[in-house]
Amino acid sequence: MEKTMLGLVKEKREPGAVLKEVPVPVIGADEVLVRVKASSICGTDVHIYNWDAWAEKTVVTPNVFGHEFAGVVEAVGSQVVNVKIGDHISAEGHIVCGYCKPCRTGNSHVCLNTRSFGITAPGCFATYATVKASNVIHNRPDMPFEIACLQDPLGNAVQTVLSGDIVGKSVAVIGSGLIGLMSIAVAKACGAGQVIAADINPYRLEMAHKMGADVLINNSVEKLSTAIFEHTGGEGAEVVLEMSGNPEAMQEGFEGAAKAARVSLLGIPVEDVSLDMGHIIFKGLRVEGITGRRMYETWYQMKGLLDRGALNLNPLVTHTFTLDRYEEAFELMRSGRCGKIIFLHESNMMNEKNRNYENYTYLTV
Ligand code: ZN
């Protein structure tokens, strides 16, 4: 095997990144080496690329970044028993210790000693990546890499939607970024009643419509809580999924919540949010924070939904690039006029006329 590979490296603690030759990673006894076939750009990668305050505080440099991927296993460590060469895989990105209290009480998604693939450990915007065998998720071999690489953010959506009752409930999804869009599809697939999607970006609202939202609210034009009450017969939303992290939108979400509603918070605010606690107390709201994916319940829920054809993610994939066009790809991400942007790691994949993931049926037997 080659000794070096191309990797997109966050080299300096400043905006930008560089595509360069880096050593092919060496696997440990409990790790596998995966040839990355497709990866996708997360909002987190944009933070890393732009180098904001969060990145300065969190990210290790120099490091190959990127954490959403799908690929094929090329080598396995000496102690690995659950993965073999040729397996199609993705992986949970949180590398956890297994011995802290959260880990030992079924809460390893908030492990005290978490390292994060592509953030504080080497990631996937490269020819090869290494992952711990225990983090491996097996993909169906017929699942297009473009779809399989979306499971990391899809897991965020699945955890958020399924962290409480959803069947028959009116749901407000605040913020129609990628995870918001996925949440719309997951909520519908899991039997939600009316799904109301909000965003300030008309392009994203159009995508929300494609993902199955029943009501679209542009909250730069309409007062969000008023619109939610109008569309729920004056009750408010029984489930509020906060995906925006925007302080004003968050306040509107609490205001638009029905009595005894669930408010699940996934969007990360970049500034302090002042909340009227009266909404929480006197409406008897259940408020919870959502981070990552439950390990590994969320992955099995997601697999069930995907394999049974309950979710169609195709409308989310709007652009594909080879890794050498990363600057264009990040520029497009910053513009907001895109859905999911996928890197295809082998240039011939761009030309394959039969990369018809749009016709992928998701159905098993
Ligand atoms: Zn732990």
Coordinates of C-alpha atoms and ligand atoms in Angstrom, one line a residue:
M1 CA 0.0 0.0 0.0
E2 CA 1.1 3.6 -0.6
K3 CA 2.8 5.4 2.2
T4 CA 1.2 8.8 1.6
M5 CA -2.3 10.0 0.6
L6 CA -4.1 13.2 -0.1
G7 CA -5.7 14.8 2.9
L8 CA -7.6 18.1 3.5
V9 CA -5.7 19.5 6.5
K10 CA -6.5 22.2 8.9
E11 CA -2.9 23.2 9.3
K12 CA -2.9 26.6 10.8
R13 CA -5.1 28.2 13.5
E14 CA -6.6 30.6 10.9
P15 CA -9.3 30.5 8.2
G16 CA -8.8 28.0 5.3
A17 CA -7.4 24.6 4.8
V18 CA -4.8 22.9 2.5
L19 CA -5.0 19.7 0.4
K20 CA -1.7 18.0 0.7
E21 CA 0.2 14.7 0.9
V22 CA 0.1 13.2 4.4
P23 CA 1.1 9.8 5.7
V24 CA -1.4 7.0 5.4
P25 CA -2.5 6.4 9.0
V26 CA -1.2 3.3 10.8
I27 CA -3.9 1.3 12.5
G28 CA -3.8 0.1 16.0
A29 CA -4.8 -3.4 17.1
D30 CA -8.4 -2.4 17.7
E31 CA -8.8 -0.1 14.6
V32 CA -9.7 -0.5 11.0
L33 CA -8.4 1.3 7.9
V34 CA -11.1 2.4 5.6
R35 CA -10.8 3.7 2.0
V36 CA -13.1 6.7 2.0
K37 CA -15.5 6.7 -0.9
A38 CA -17.8 9.6 -0.1
S39 CA -17.8 12.2 2.7
S40 CA -20.0 15.1 3.3
I41 CA -19.5 18.6 4.7
C42 CA -21.1 19.3 8.1
G43 CA -21.8 22.8 9.5
T44 CA -19.0 21.9 12.0
D45 CA -16.6 21.6 9.1
V46 CA -17.5 25.1 8.0
H47 CA -16.8 26.4 11.6
I48 CA -13.4 24.7 11.3
Y49 CA -12.8 26.1 7.8
N50 CA -13.8 29.6 8.8
W51 CA -11.9 29.3 12.1
D52 CA -14.3 30.9 14.6
A53 CA -14.2 31.1 18.4
W54 CA -15.6 27.6 18.8
A55 CA -12.9 26.2 16.5
E56 CA -10.2 28.1 18.3
K57 CA -11.4 26.6 21.6
T58 CA -12.0 23.0 20.4
V59 CA -10.1 21.9 17.3
V60 CA -6.7 20.3 17.3
T61 CA -4.2 21.3 14.5
P62 CA -2.7 20.2 12.3
N63 CA -5.4 17.6 11.6
V64 CA -7.2 16.0 8.6
F65 CA -10.8 17.1 9.3
G66 CA -14.2 15.9 8.2
H67 CA -16.3 13.3 10.1
E68 CA -19.2 12.2 7.9
F69 CA -18.2 9.4 5.5
A70 CA -18.8 6.0 3.9
G71 CA -16.1 3.7 2.6
V72 CA -14.7 0.2 2.2
V73 CA -12.5 -1.5 4.8
E74 CA -8.9 -2.2 3.5
A75 CA -7.2 -3.5 6.6
V76 CA -8.1 -4.5 10.2
G77 CA -6.0 -4.5 13.4
S78 CA -5.0 -7.8 15.0
Q79 CA -7.7 -7.7 17.7
V80 CA -10.6 -6.8 15.4
V81 CA -13.3 -9.5 15.2
N82 CA -16.4 -7.6 14.1
V83 CA -15.1 -6.1 10.8
K84 CA -13.5 -7.7 7.8
I85 CA -11.7 -6.4 4.7
G86 CA -14.2 -5.4 2.0
D87 CA -17.0 -4.4 4.4
H88 CA -18.9 -1.3 3.5
I89 CA -18.9 0.9 6.6
S90 CA -19.5 4.3 8.2
A91 CA -18.7 5.1 11.8
E92 CA -19.9 6.8 14.9
G93 CA -17.6 9.9 15.3
H94 CA -17.5 10.0 19.1
I95 CA -14.5 8.0 20.3
V96 CA -15.4 7.2 23.9
C97 CA -13.5 5.8 26.9
G98 CA -15.9 3.1 28.0
Y99 CA -15.0 3.4 31.7
C100 CA -16.4 6.8 32.8
K101 CA -19.7 7.0 34.6
P102 CA -21.7 8.2 31.6
C103 CA -20.2 5.4 29.5
R104 CA -21.0 2.8 32.1
T105 CA -24.6 4.0 32.6
G106 CA -25.7 4.0 28.9
N107 CA -24.8 7.6 28.2
S108 CA -21.5 7.3 26.3
H109 CA -22.7 10.0 23.9
V110 CA -21.7 12.4 26.7
C111 CA -18.5 10.5 27.7
L112 CA -16.2 12.5 29.9
N113 CA -13.2 11.6 27.8
T114 CA -14.7 11.9 24.3
R115 CA -12.4 12.4 21.3
S116 CA -14.0 13.5 18.1
F117 CA -13.2 12.0 14.7
G118 CA -12.2 14.9 12.4
I119 CA -12.2 17.5 15.2
T120 CA -9.8 16.4 17.9
A121 CA -8.7 13.2 16.1
P122 CA -7.8 12.6 12.4
G123 CA -10.9 12.5 10.2
C124 CA -12.2 11.5 6.8
F125 CA -11.5 14.3 4.2
A126 CA -8.6 12.0 2.9
T127 CA -8.0 8.9 0.8
Y128 CA -8.0 6.8 4.0
A129 CA -9.2 7.1 7.6
T130 CA -8.9 5.0 10.7
V131 CA -11.7 4.2 13.0
K132 CA -12.1 2.1 16.1
A133 CA -13.7 -1.2 15.3
S134 CA -16.2 -0.7 18.1
N135 CA -17.4 2.5 16.3
V136 CA -18.0 0.8 13.0
I137 CA -21.4 0.8 11.5
H138 CA -21.9 -1.7 8.7
N139 CA -23.7 -0.4 5.6
R140 CA -25.6 -2.5 3.1
P141 CA -23.2 -3.1 0.1
D142 CA -25.9 -1.8 -2.3
M143 CA -26.4 1.5 -0.4
P144 CA -24.9 4.3 -2.4
F145 CA -21.9 5.9 -0.6
E146 CA -23.6 9.3 -1.2
I147 CA -26.4 8.2 1.1
A148 CA -24.5 6.1 3.6
C149 CA -22.2 9.1 4.4
L150 CA -25.2 11.1 5.6
Q151 CA -25.9 8.8 8.6
D152 CA -23.9 10.9 11.1
P153 CA -26.1 14.0 10.9
L154 CA -29.2 11.8 10.2
G155 CA -28.5 10.3 13.6
N156 CA -28.7 13.7 15.2
A157 CA -32.1 14.2 13.6
V158 CA -33.3 10.7 14.7
Q159 CA -32.2 11.2 18.3
T160 CA -33.9 14.6 18.4
V161 CA -37.2 13.4 16.9
L162 CA -37.4 10.2 18.9
S163 CA -36.4 11.6 22.3
G164 CA -40.1 11.7 23.2
D165 CA -43.6 11.0 21.8
I166 CA -44.0 11.9 18.2
V167 CA -47.0 9.9 16.8
G168 CA -49.8 12.2 15.9
K169 CA -48.2 15.2 17.5
S170 CA -48.0 18.7 15.9
V171 CA -44.3 19.4 15.4
A172 CA -42.5 22.7 14.8
V173 CA -39.0 22.3 13.3
I174 CA -37.3 25.6 13.9
G175 CA -34.3 26.0 11.5
S176 CA -34.3 24.1 8.2
G177 CA -30.6 23.5 7.9
L178 CA -29.6 20.0 7.0
I179 CA -30.4 18.4 10.4
G180 CA -33.7 20.3 10.5
L181 CA -34.5 19.0 7.0
M182 CA -33.7 15.5 8.0
S183 CA -35.8 15.9 11.2
I184 CA -38.8 16.7 9.0
A185 CA -38.5 13.5 7.1
V186 CA -37.8 11.5 10.3
A187 CA -40.8 13.0 12.0
K188 CA -43.1 12.2 9.1
A189 CA -41.7 8.7 8.8
C190 CA -42.4 8.1 12.5
G191 CA -46.0 9.2 12.4
A192 CA -46.0 12.8 13.4
G193 CA -49.1 14.8 12.7
Q194 CA -48.7 18.2 11.1
V195 CA -45.1 19.3 10.6
I196 CA -44.4 23.0 10.6
A197 CA -41.0 24.1 9.2
A198 CA -39.4 27.5 9.8
D199 CA -36.4 29.2 8.3
I200 CA -35.4 32.7 7.1
N201 CA -33.9 31.2 3.9
P202 CA -36.5 30.6 1.0
Y203 CA -34.1 28.1 -0.6
R204 CA -34.2 26.0 2.6
L205 CA -38.0 26.3 3.0
E206 CA -38.3 25.0 -0.5
M207 CA -36.2 22.0 0.6
A208 CA -38.3 21.6 3.7
H209 CA -41.3 21.3 1.4
K210 CA -39.6 18.5 -0.5
M211 CA -38.8 16.7 2.7
G212 CA -42.4 16.6 3.6
A213 CA -43.2 19.7 5.8
D214 CA -46.9 20.5 5.8
V215 CA -46.5 24.2 6.7
L216 CA -43.7 26.5 5.8
I217 CA -43.0 29.7 7.8
N218 CA -40.5 32.3 6.8
N219 CA -39.8 33.8 10.3
S220 CA -38.1 36.8 8.8
V221 CA -41.5 37.8 7.4
E222 CA -44.0 36.3 10.0
K223 CA -43.8 36.2 13.8
L224 CA -43.1 32.6 14.3
S225 CA -45.1 31.9 17.5
T226 CA -48.1 33.6 16.0
A227 CA -47.9 31.5 12.9
I228 CA -47.5 28.3 14.9
F229 CA -50.6 29.1 16.9
E230 CA -52.5 29.9 13.7
H231 CA -51.6 26.6 12.2
T232 CA -52.4 24.5 15.3
G233 CA -55.9 25.8 16.0
G234 CA -54.5 28.0 18.8
E235 CA -52.9 25.2 20.7
G236 CA -49.2 25.7 19.8
A237 CA -46.8 22.9 18.8
E238 CA -46.8 19.8 20.9
V239 CA -43.2 19.1 19.9
V240 CA -40.7 21.9 19.2
L241 CA -37.4 20.8 17.6
E242 CA -35.0 23.7 17.9
M243 CA -32.4 23.4 15.1
S244 CA -31.5 27.0 14.6
G245 CA -29.5 28.2 17.6
N246 CA -30.8 31.6 16.9
P247 CA -31.7 33.4 20.1
E248 CA -34.8 35.1 18.7
A249 CA -36.1 31.9 17.0
M250 CA -35.5 30.0 20.2
Q251 CA -37.6 32.4 22.2
E252 CA -40.3 32.1 19.6
G253 CA -40.1 28.4 19.8
F254 CA -40.8 28.5 23.6
E255 CA -43.6 30.9 23.1
G256 CA -45.1 28.8 20.3
A257 CA -44.9 25.6 22.3
A258 CA -48.2 24.0 23.5
K259 CA -49.0 23.3 27.1
A260 CA -47.1 20.2 28.3
A261 CA -45.1 20.3 25.0
R262 CA -41.6 18.8 24.5
V263 CA -38.9 21.2 23.5
S264 CA -35.7 19.5 22.2
L265 CA -32.7 21.7 21.7
L266 CA -30.1 20.7 19.1
G267 CA -29.1 24.1 17.5
I268 CA -26.1 25.6 19.2
P269 CA -26.5 29.3 20.1
V270 CA -23.4 31.4 19.4
E271 CA -24.5 34.0 21.9
D272 CA -26.4 34.1 25.2
V273 CA -30.1 33.5 25.0
S274 CA -32.5 35.1 27.4
L275 CA -35.6 33.0 28.0
D276 CA -38.9 33.8 29.7
M277 CA -38.8 30.9 32.2
G278 CA -42.5 31.4 32.7
H279 CA -43.0 29.6 29.4
I280 CA -41.3 26.5 30.7
I281 CA -42.7 26.5 34.2
F282 CA -46.3 27.5 33.7
K283 CA -46.8 25.6 30.5
G284 CA -45.2 22.6 32.1
L285 CA -42.7 22.1 29.3
R286 CA -40.2 19.3 29.1
V287 CA -36.9 20.8 27.8
E288 CA -33.9 18.7 26.9
G289 CA -30.6 19.1 25.2
I290 CA -29.6 16.8 22.4
T291 CA -26.0 16.0 21.4
G292 CA -24.6 13.4 19.1
R293 CA -26.3 10.1 18.7
R294 CA -27.1 7.6 21.4
M295 CA -24.6 4.9 21.2
Y296 CA -25.8 2.8 19.6
E297 CA -29.6 2.9 19.9
T298 CA -29.9 5.8 17.5
W299 CA -27.9 3.9 14.9
Y300 CA -30.2 0.9 15.0
Q301 CA -33.3 3.2 14.9
M302 CA -31.8 4.9 11.8
K303 CA -30.9 1.6 10.1
G304 CA -34.5 0.4 10.6
L305 CA -35.9 3.5 9.0
L306 CA -33.5 3.5 6.1
D307 CA -33.7 -0.2 5.4
R308 CA -37.5 -0.2 5.4
G309 CA -37.6 2.6 2.9
A310 CA -39.2 5.0 5.3
L311 CA -36.8 7.9 4.6
N312 CA -35.9 9.4 1.3
L313 CA -32.7 11.5 1.6
N314 CA -32.2 12.0 -2.1
P315 CA -33.6 15.6 -2.2
L316 CA -30.9 16.6 0.4
V317 CA -28.0 15.8 -1.9
T318 CA -27.7 18.9 -4.1
H319 CA -23.9 19.0 -5.1
T320 CA -21.0 16.6 -5.5
F321 CA -17.4 17.6 -5.8
T322 CA -14.0 15.9 -5.9
L323 CA -11.8 16.8 -2.9
D324 CA -9.5 19.1 -5.0
R325 CA -12.5 21.5 -5.4
Y326 CA -12.8 21.9 -1.7
E327 CA -12.6 25.7 -1.8
E328 CA -15.6 25.9 -4.2
A329 CA -17.5 23.5 -2.0
F330 CA -16.9 25.5 1.2
E331 CA -17.8 28.7 -0.6
L332 CA -21.1 27.1 -1.6
M333 CA -21.7 25.9 1.9
R334 CA -21.2 29.4 3.2
S335 CA -23.7 30.8 0.7
G336 CA -26.5 28.6 2.1
R337 CA -27.8 27.9 -1.5
C338 CA -27.2 24.2 -1.2
G339 CA -28.4 21.1 0.5
K340 CA -25.8 18.5 1.4
I341 CA -22.5 18.8 -0.4
I342 CA -20.8 15.5 -0.9
F343 CA -17.1 14.8 -1.8
L344 CA -16.6 11.8 -4.0
H345 CA -13.1 10.6 -3.2
E346 CA -12.4 8.9 -6.5
S347 CA -12.5 11.1 -9.6
N348 CA -14.1 8.3 -11.7
M349 CA -17.1 8.3 -9.4
M350 CA -18.0 11.8 -10.8
N351 CA -18.3 10.4 -14.3
E352 CA -20.1 7.2 -13.5
K353 CA -23.4 7.5 -15.4
N354 CA -24.8 4.9 -13.0
R355 CA -24.3 6.7 -9.8
N356 CA -28.0 6.8 -9.7
Y357 CA -28.5 7.3 -5.9
E358 CA -31.6 9.2 -6.9
N359 CA -33.1 6.0 -8.0
Y360 CA -32.0 4.1 -4.9
T361 CA -35.0 2.4 -3.5
Y362 CA -33.8 1.9 0.1
L363 CA -35.7 -1.3 0.2
T364 CA -34.3 -4.6 1.5
V365 CA -35.5 -8.0 0.4
Ligands
ZN1 ZN -16.5 7.6 28.8

